[in-house]
Short mmCIF file of C-alpha atoms in Angstrom, two decimals:
data_model
loop_
_atom_site.label_atom_id
_atom_site.label_comp_id
_atom_site.label_asym_id
_atom_site.label_seq_id
_atom_site.Cartn_x
_atom_site.Cartn_y
_atom_site.Cartn_z
CA MET A 1 -0.03 0.00 0.00
CA ASN A 2 1.51 3.29 -1.13
CA MET A 3 1.14 6.64 0.64
CA GLN A 4 -1.73 7.77 -1.43
CA ASP A 5 -3.85 4.76 -0.80
CA HIS A 6 -3.25 5.13 2.89
CA LEU A 7 -4.39 8.76 2.81
CA ASN A 8 -7.47 7.84 0.88
CA TRP A 9 -8.35 5.07 3.25
CA LYS A 10 -8.02 7.31 6.39
CA LYS A 11 -10.32 10.17 5.13
CA PRO A 12 -13.58 8.22 4.89
CA MET A 13 -12.93 6.84 8.33
CA ASP A 14 -12.44 10.25 9.93
CA TYR A 15 -15.44 11.77 8.27
CA HIS A 16 -17.58 8.74 9.29
CA PHE A 17 -16.51 9.10 12.96
CA ILE A 18 -16.89 13.00 13.15
CA GLY A 19 -19.84 13.13 10.84
CA LYS A 20 -21.85 10.80 13.05
CA LYS A 21 -20.80 12.67 16.30
CA ARG A 22 -21.27 16.26 14.95
CA PRO A 23 -24.85 16.76 16.13
CA PHE A 24 -23.94 15.31 19.53
CA LEU A 25 -20.87 17.58 19.76
CA ILE A 26 -22.96 20.72 18.75
CA ILE A 27 -25.56 19.92 21.36
CA MET A 28 -22.99 19.46 24.12
CA LEU A 29 -21.19 22.75 23.01
CA LEU A 30 -24.51 24.59 23.19
CA ALA A 31 -25.42 23.14 26.60
CA LEU A 32 -21.99 24.08 27.97
CA MET A 33 -22.41 27.63 26.70
CA TRP A 34 -25.95 27.94 27.99
CA THR A 35 -25.14 26.63 31.53
CA SER A 36 -21.87 28.74 31.93
CA CYS A 37 -23.78 32.07 31.26
CA LYS A 38 -25.63 32.18 34.47
CA ILE A 39 -25.92 35.62 36.12
CA GLU A 40 -24.43 35.56 39.63
CA GLN A 41 -26.87 37.10 42.24
CA VAL A 42 -24.95 39.33 44.59
CA ALA A 43 -26.61 40.07 47.95
CA PRO A 44 -26.12 43.76 48.95
CA VAL A 45 -24.44 44.37 52.29
CA PRO A 46 -27.14 46.05 54.51
CA GLU A 47 -26.15 49.51 55.81
CA SER A 48 -25.76 49.85 59.57
CA ASN A 49 -27.44 52.61 61.70
CA LYS A 50 -25.20 55.68 62.17
CA ASP A 51 -24.05 55.61 65.79
CA LEU A 52 -23.24 59.03 67.18
CA THR A 53 -22.48 57.72 70.67
CA GLY A 54 -19.49 59.41 72.33
CA THR A 55 -17.92 62.93 72.89
CA TRP A 56 -17.40 65.19 70.00
CA LYS A 57 -15.40 68.34 69.78
CA ILE A 58 -15.28 71.12 67.21
CA LEU A 59 -12.57 70.57 64.47
CA TYR A 60 -13.64 73.41 62.19
CA ALA A 61 -16.29 76.21 62.71
CA THR A 62 -17.29 79.00 60.21
CA ARG A 63 -19.83 81.72 60.31
CA ASN A 64 -20.95 82.92 56.90
CA GLY A 65 -17.75 81.40 55.51
CA THR A 66 -15.49 82.99 58.06
CA ASN A 67 -13.20 80.69 60.05
CA LEU A 68 -14.02 80.97 63.72
CA ILE A 69 -11.17 78.88 65.19
CA PRO A 70 -8.61 81.71 65.31
CA LEU A 71 -11.19 84.28 66.64
CA PHE A 72 -12.71 82.32 69.44
CA ASP A 73 -11.62 79.50 71.90
CA LEU A 74 -13.92 76.70 70.94
CA SER A 75 -11.55 73.97 72.31
CA GLN A 76 -13.53 73.64 75.48
CA PHE A 77 -16.80 72.91 73.82
CA SER A 78 -17.96 69.31 73.34
CA ILE A 79 -21.19 67.43 72.80
CA THR A 80 -21.77 64.04 74.13
CA PHE A 81 -24.32 61.86 72.42
CA ASN A 82 -25.88 58.84 74.27
CA GLY A 83 -27.14 56.72 71.42
CA SER A 84 -29.08 54.19 73.52
CA ALA A 85 -31.03 56.93 75.34
CA GLY A 86 -31.20 59.34 72.29
CA THR A 87 -29.88 62.21 74.51
CA TYR A 88 -27.17 64.80 74.22
CA THR A 89 -25.21 66.73 76.82
CA LEU A 90 -23.45 70.05 75.97
CA ASN A 91 -20.12 70.85 77.87
CA ASN A 92 -18.93 74.42 77.93
CA PRO A 93 -21.60 75.68 75.59
CA VAL A 94 -20.94 78.12 72.75
CA PRO A 95 -23.48 79.59 70.22
CA PHE A 96 -24.92 76.25 68.99
CA ILE A 97 -28.33 74.92 67.83
CA GLU A 98 -29.43 74.50 71.38
CA LEU A 99 -28.02 75.87 74.64
CA VAL A 100 -29.28 73.24 76.99
CA ASN A 101 -29.23 69.45 77.07
CA GLY A 102 -31.86 67.39 75.61
CA LYS A 103 -32.74 64.68 73.19
CA TYR A 104 -31.75 64.14 69.47
CA SER A 105 -32.92 62.12 66.60
CA LEU A 106 -31.95 61.46 63.06
CA ASP A 107 -34.30 61.63 60.16
CA ASN A 108 -33.07 58.30 58.79
CA PRO A 109 -30.80 56.13 61.03
CA LYS A 110 -29.07 54.51 58.04
CA TYR A 111 -28.88 57.43 55.67
CA PRO A 112 -29.29 60.60 57.83
CA PHE A 113 -29.49 64.04 56.18
CA SER A 114 -30.93 65.87 59.07
CA ILE A 115 -30.54 65.72 62.93
CA THR A 116 -33.18 67.16 65.31
CA PHE A 117 -32.23 68.53 68.64
CA THR A 118 -34.98 69.01 71.23
CA ALA A 119 -33.76 70.84 74.33
CA THR A 120 -35.43 69.75 77.58
CA GLY A 121 -38.67 71.69 77.69
CA GLY A 122 -38.10 73.08 74.18
CA GLN A 123 -39.24 72.81 70.65
CA PRO A 124 -37.56 70.45 68.20
CA VAL A 125 -34.92 72.22 65.99
CA PRO A 126 -33.85 70.26 62.81
CA THR A 127 -30.63 71.08 61.04
CA ALA A 128 -28.72 69.75 58.00
CA PHE A 129 -26.44 66.80 58.86
CA ASN A 130 -23.61 65.01 57.16
CA TYR A 131 -21.64 62.12 58.55
CA PRO A 132 -18.59 61.53 56.29
CA ILE A 133 -15.38 59.62 56.85
CA ILE A 134 -12.43 62.03 56.26
CA ASP A 135 -8.85 60.87 56.44
CA GLY A 136 -9.98 57.68 58.13
CA SER A 137 -12.11 59.15 60.86
CA ARG A 138 -15.78 59.87 61.20
CA GLN A 139 -16.89 63.41 61.32
CA ILE A 140 -20.15 65.31 61.87
CA ILE A 141 -20.91 68.40 59.84
CA MET A 142 -23.85 70.52 60.79
CA THR A 143 -25.22 73.69 59.22
CA PHE A 144 -27.49 75.87 61.23
CA SER A 145 -28.60 79.40 62.05
CA PRO A 146 -29.16 79.93 65.98
CA GLY A 147 -31.36 82.90 65.92
CA CYS A 148 -30.46 85.28 63.08
CA PRO A 149 -31.24 83.77 59.74
CA GLN A 150 -28.49 85.98 58.07
CA ASN A 151 -25.80 84.12 60.09
CA THR A 152 -25.12 80.54 58.97
CA TYR A 153 -22.76 78.43 61.04
CA VAL A 154 -21.10 75.29 59.78
CA PHE A 155 -19.51 73.12 62.58
CA THR A 156 -17.35 70.07 61.86
CA LEU A 157 -16.99 67.89 64.85
CA THR A 158 -14.67 64.99 65.42
CA ARG A 159 -15.03 62.22 67.93
CA SER A 160 -12.67 62.82 70.95
CA ASN A 161 -12.81 59.37 72.52
#
C-alpha cells in the first residue's frame, strides 16, 4: 500500500466518525455555553445605623464662610451623644443649635441628612447633617442658624474618645 492509498483510506474513516458525532458535539457545546452564562446574584450588604455615641469636639467652625477657630476659643466645647437613650449633653456651651441638654434624633438612622435637637422643655430644631469619613475618621458636619437667619454656622465635629 503506497502513501496515496493510505491517505485515501483514512479520510472516509475520519469523516464517518466525526460526521456521526457532529450533532452530539454541537448539542454538548450549546449546553455548555448555556449553563456557563448564569448571572451571579450578589446580595447587597445592609447599611448599618449611624452611631453618634461618644463625645465630639469642634474641629472646624465657620460663620458665613469666616473661620471662627482663630477668633474664638472653641476648644473647651464638646457634645456627648448617648445613642441608647437618644440624648445629648453640652459641655462648655458656645453659640450652638441648642443651649441646654436634651434629646436628638436622625431623620433616617441608616442614611441621615438631618438631625433634630430637642432641648429639655423646648421645641424640636432640625438642622442639615452630614456624617462623612475624612482621613480615616468619622466626622459630623452640621449647618445651622441659631437665631439670626443671616448668620449661617457650619460646625465640623470629630470624635474625641
